[in-house]
Amino acid sequence: MIDWRPIEVLLVEDDQGDILLTREAFELNKVRNRLHVVTDGEQAMAFLRRQEGYGGVPRPDLILLDLNLPRKSGLEVLGEIKADSDLRMIPVVILTTSEAEEDILHSYRLHANAYVSKPVDFAQFIRVVRQIDNFFVTVVKLPHLGSTPDGGT
């Protein structure tokens, strides 16, 4: 049986243009997911830990994480997520403009689930978002972590 439950997606991105592109891509692709946005690494961790005004937010099923963030880099955020027993099961897709080999290697060493370079062309960006959605919603079976910090168990 197919689970049609929308997934909660946390986009961690500081570039307003990329945020707009992602929102448009979700709308154009008719993506069923709910998109939440934070604009720096510290906000990301507050959201994930439900602190500092994020007490009622849902637990993300998927995180789209930029590497170049203010206040705390994407690599620092990824490291904290994967070191935290309450958060490490959430899949993290690095979605960034960086194509530097050291960023790719460092991301996978920190257990990123995927590393995707952001296309600058809008049509290509739409295709990338569609592929991420197809993979993580249609192909991959995500755990139902629930809304409790312990994953609903």
mmCIF file of C-alpha atoms in Angstrom:
data_model
loop_
_atom_site.group_PDB
_atom_site.id
_atom_site.type_symbol
_atom_site.label_atom_id
_atom_site.label_comp_id
_atom_site.label_asym_id
_atom_site.label_seq_id
_atom_site.Cartn_x
_atom_site.Cartn_y
_atom_site.Cartn_z
ATOM 1 C CA MET A 1 0.000 0.000 0.000
ATOM 2 C CA ILE A 2 1.328 3.452 -0.952
ATOM 3 C CA ASP A 3 1.585 6.046 1.804
ATOM 4 C CA TRP A 4 0.230 9.349 0.454
ATOM 5 C CA ARG A 5 0.987 11.248 3.638
ATOM 6 C CA PRO A 6 2.714 14.520 2.787
ATOM 7 C CA ILE A 7 6.210 14.677 4.137
ATOM 8 C CA GLU A 8 7.542 17.595 6.122
ATOM 9 C CA VAL A 9 10.566 19.127 4.395
ATOM 10 C CA LEU A 10 12.910 21.553 6.119
ATOM 11 C CA LEU A 11 14.780 23.792 3.689
ATOM 12 C CA VAL A 12 17.850 25.397 5.272
ATOM 13 C CA GLU A 13 18.780 28.155 2.840
ATOM 14 C CA ASP A 14 19.837 31.786 3.240
ATOM 15 C CA ASP A 15 19.523 32.925 -0.385
ATOM 16 C CA GLN A 16 16.054 34.418 -0.894
ATOM 17 C CA GLY A 17 16.217 33.709 -4.635
ATOM 18 C CA ASP A 18 16.903 30.013 -4.015
ATOM 19 C CA ILE A 19 14.106 29.883 -1.437
ATOM 20 C CA LEU A 20 11.708 31.341 -4.015
ATOM 21 C CA LEU A 21 12.939 28.906 -6.680
ATOM 22 C CA THR A 22 12.414 25.972 -4.320
ATOM 23 C CA ARG A 23 8.900 27.128 -3.420
ATOM 24 C CA GLU A 24 8.075 27.568 -7.117
ATOM 25 C CA ALA A 25 9.536 24.164 -7.928
ATOM 26 C CA PHE A 26 7.359 22.553 -5.256
ATOM 27 C CA GLU A 27 4.276 24.329 -6.648
ATOM 28 C CA LEU A 28 5.044 23.596 -10.319
ATOM 29 C CA ASN A 29 5.751 19.954 -9.564
ATOM 30 C CA LYS A 30 2.570 19.712 -7.499
ATOM 31 C CA VAL A 31 4.735 18.375 -4.693
ATOM 32 C CA ARG A 32 2.559 17.204 -1.814
ATOM 33 C CA ASN A 33 5.194 17.963 0.757
ATOM 34 C CA ARG A 34 5.001 20.763 3.293
ATOM 35 C CA LEU A 35 7.984 23.083 2.996
ATOM 36 C CA HIS A 36 9.384 24.823 6.079
ATOM 37 C CA VAL A 37 12.214 27.323 5.671
ATOM 38 C CA VAL A 38 14.930 28.604 8.001
ATOM 39 C CA THR A 39 17.697 30.892 6.837
ATOM 40 C CA ASP A 40 20.738 30.034 8.954
ATOM 41 C CA GLY A 41 22.390 27.143 10.730
ATOM 42 C CA GLU A 42 21.417 28.213 14.237
ATOM 43 C CA GLN A 43 17.749 28.518 13.223
ATOM 44 C CA ALA A 44 17.981 25.053 11.680
ATOM 45 C CA MET A 45 19.130 23.505 14.938
ATOM 46 C CA ALA A 46 16.518 25.461 16.944
ATOM 47 C CA PHE A 47 13.821 24.198 14.531
ATOM 48 C CA LEU A 48 15.035 20.603 14.761
ATOM 49 C CA ARG A 49 15.261 20.725 18.556
ATOM 50 C CA ARG A 50 11.992 22.677 18.833
ATOM 51 C CA GLN A 51 13.573 25.552 20.728
ATOM 52 C CA GLU A 52 13.483 29.356 20.542
ATOM 53 C CA GLY A 53 9.990 29.825 19.121
ATOM 54 C CA TYR A 54 9.867 26.546 17.195
ATOM 55 C CA GLY A 55 8.080 24.573 19.918
ATOM 56 C CA GLY A 56 5.071 23.587 17.817
ATOM 57 C CA VAL A 57 6.778 22.753 14.534
ATOM 58 C CA PRO A 58 6.505 19.280 13.011
ATOM 59 C CA ARG A 59 9.515 17.031 12.902
ATOM 60 C CA PRO A 60 10.954 17.062 9.373
ATOM 61 C CA ASP A 61 10.960 13.864 7.361
ATOM 62 C CA LEU A 62 13.622 15.293 5.040
ATOM 63 C CA ILE A 63 16.140 18.147 5.272
ATOM 64 C CA LEU A 64 17.430 20.072 2.247
ATOM 65 C CA LEU A 65 20.592 21.736 3.513
ATOM 66 C CA ASP A 66 22.745 24.409 1.905
ATOM 67 C CA LEU A 67 26.399 24.423 2.929
ATOM 68 C CA ASN A 68 27.040 28.181 2.810
ATOM 69 C CA LEU A 69 24.992 29.492 5.718
ATOM 70 C CA PRO A 70 25.416 32.354 8.170
ATOM 71 C CA ARG A 71 25.929 31.826 11.913
ATOM 72 C CA LYS A 72 26.618 28.069 11.551
ATOM 73 C CA SER A 73 27.726 26.382 8.345
ATOM 74 C CA GLY A 74 25.811 23.601 6.675
ATOM 75 C CA LEU A 75 28.619 21.179 7.485
ATOM 76 C CA GLU A 76 28.368 22.117 11.178
ATOM 77 C CA VAL A 77 24.597 21.603 11.052
ATOM 78 C CA LEU A 78 25.018 18.245 9.293
ATOM 79 C CA GLY A 79 27.573 17.151 11.899
ATOM 80 C CA GLU A 80 25.236 18.093 14.755
ATOM 81 C CA ILE A 81 22.256 16.336 13.154
ATOM 82 C CA LYS A 82 24.133 13.098 12.557
ATOM 83 C CA ALA A 83 25.707 13.163 16.050
ATOM 84 C CA ASP A 84 22.298 13.581 17.734
ATOM 85 C CA SER A 85 20.518 10.291 18.431
ATOM 86 C CA ASP A 86 17.118 12.032 18.183
ATOM 87 C CA LEU A 87 17.849 13.568 14.767
ATOM 88 C CA ARG A 88 20.309 11.310 12.944
ATOM 89 C CA MET A 89 17.645 9.223 11.201
ATOM 90 C CA ILE A 90 16.270 12.236 9.308
ATOM 91 C CA PRO A 91 17.622 12.065 5.750
ATOM 92 C CA VAL A 92 19.728 15.096 4.818
ATOM 93 C CA VAL A 93 20.222 16.109 1.197
ATOM 94 C CA ILE A 94 22.957 18.665 0.666
ATOM 95 C CA LEU A 95 21.565 21.086 -1.935
ATOM 96 C CA THR A 96 24.272 23.614 -2.677
ATOM 97 C CA THR A 97 26.098 25.518 -5.374
ATOM 98 C CA SER A 98 29.437 24.091 -4.234
ATOM 99 C CA GLU A 99 30.972 21.485 -6.499
ATOM 100 C CA ALA A 100 34.218 21.402 -4.497
ATOM 101 C CA GLU A 101 35.472 17.859 -3.999
ATOM 102 C CA GLU A 102 36.372 18.608 -0.357
ATOM 103 C CA ASP A 103 32.767 19.704 0.363
ATOM 104 C CA ILE A 104 31.418 16.551 -1.249
ATOM 105 C CA LEU A 105 33.815 14.294 0.683
ATOM 106 C CA HIS A 106 33.271 16.120 3.971
ATOM 107 C CA SER A 107 29.483 15.913 3.563
ATOM 108 C CA TYR A 108 29.549 12.166 2.983
ATOM 109 C CA ARG A 109 32.017 11.652 5.844
ATOM 110 C CA LEU A 110 29.432 13.382 8.053
ATOM 111 C CA HIS A 111 26.815 10.924 6.697
ATOM 112 C CA ALA A 112 24.855 13.125 4.284
ATOM 113 C CA ASN A 113 22.287 10.985 2.499
ATOM 114 C CA ALA A 114 22.877 12.723 -0.841
ATOM 115 C CA TYR A 115 24.848 15.616 -2.308
ATOM 116 C CA VAL A 116 23.168 17.598 -5.092
ATOM 117 C CA SER A 117 24.631 20.615 -6.868
ATOM 118 C CA LYS A 118 22.044 23.327 -7.466
ATOM 119 C CA PRO A 119 21.581 24.072 -11.126
ATOM 120 C CA VAL A 120 21.481 27.774 -11.988
ATOM 121 C CA ASP A 121 18.957 27.224 -14.790
ATOM 122 C CA PHE A 122 15.336 27.329 -13.549
ATOM 123 C CA ALA A 123 14.148 24.402 -15.701
ATOM 124 C CA GLN A 124 17.048 22.257 -14.455
ATOM 125 C CA PHE A 125 16.330 23.318 -10.866
ATOM 126 C CA ILE A 126 12.694 22.217 -11.319
ATOM 127 C CA ARG A 127 13.896 18.817 -12.578
ATOM 128 C CA VAL A 128 16.252 18.419 -9.611
ATOM 129 C CA VAL A 129 13.483 19.159 -7.104
ATOM 130 C CA ARG A 130 11.172 16.738 -8.931
ATOM 131 C CA GLN A 131 13.858 14.033 -8.789
ATOM 132 C CA ILE A 132 14.455 14.605 -5.068
ATOM 133 C CA ASP A 133 10.700 14.436 -4.476
ATOM 134 C CA ASN A 134 10.322 11.293 -6.600
ATOM 135 C CA PHE A 135 13.187 9.569 -4.847
ATOM 136 C CA PHE A 136 12.366 10.437 -1.239
ATOM 137 C CA VAL A 137 8.569 10.268 -1.550
ATOM 138 C CA THR A 138 7.993 7.569 -4.147
ATOM 139 C CA VAL A 139 11.059 5.315 -4.117
ATOM 140 C CA VAL A 140 12.455 5.498 -0.583
ATOM 141 C CA LYS A 141 10.455 4.356 2.417
ATOM 142 C CA LEU A 142 10.884 7.010 5.125
ATOM 143 C CA PRO A 143 10.349 6.110 8.772
ATOM 144 C CA HIS A 144 7.339 7.638 10.467
ATOM 145 C CA LEU A 145 9.274 9.539 13.078
ATOM 146 C CA GLY A 146 6.176 11.258 14.390
ATOM 147 C CA SER A 147 6.076 14.559 16.161
ATOM 148 C CA THR A 148 7.777 13.573 19.378
ATOM 149 C CA PRO A 149 11.495 14.172 19.923
ATOM 150 C CA ASP A 150 12.082 10.450 20.417
ATOM 151 C CA GLY A 151 10.542 9.653 17.026
ATOM 152 C CA GLY A 152 7.134 8.736 18.369
ATOM 153 C CA THR A 153 8.186 5.579 20.137
#
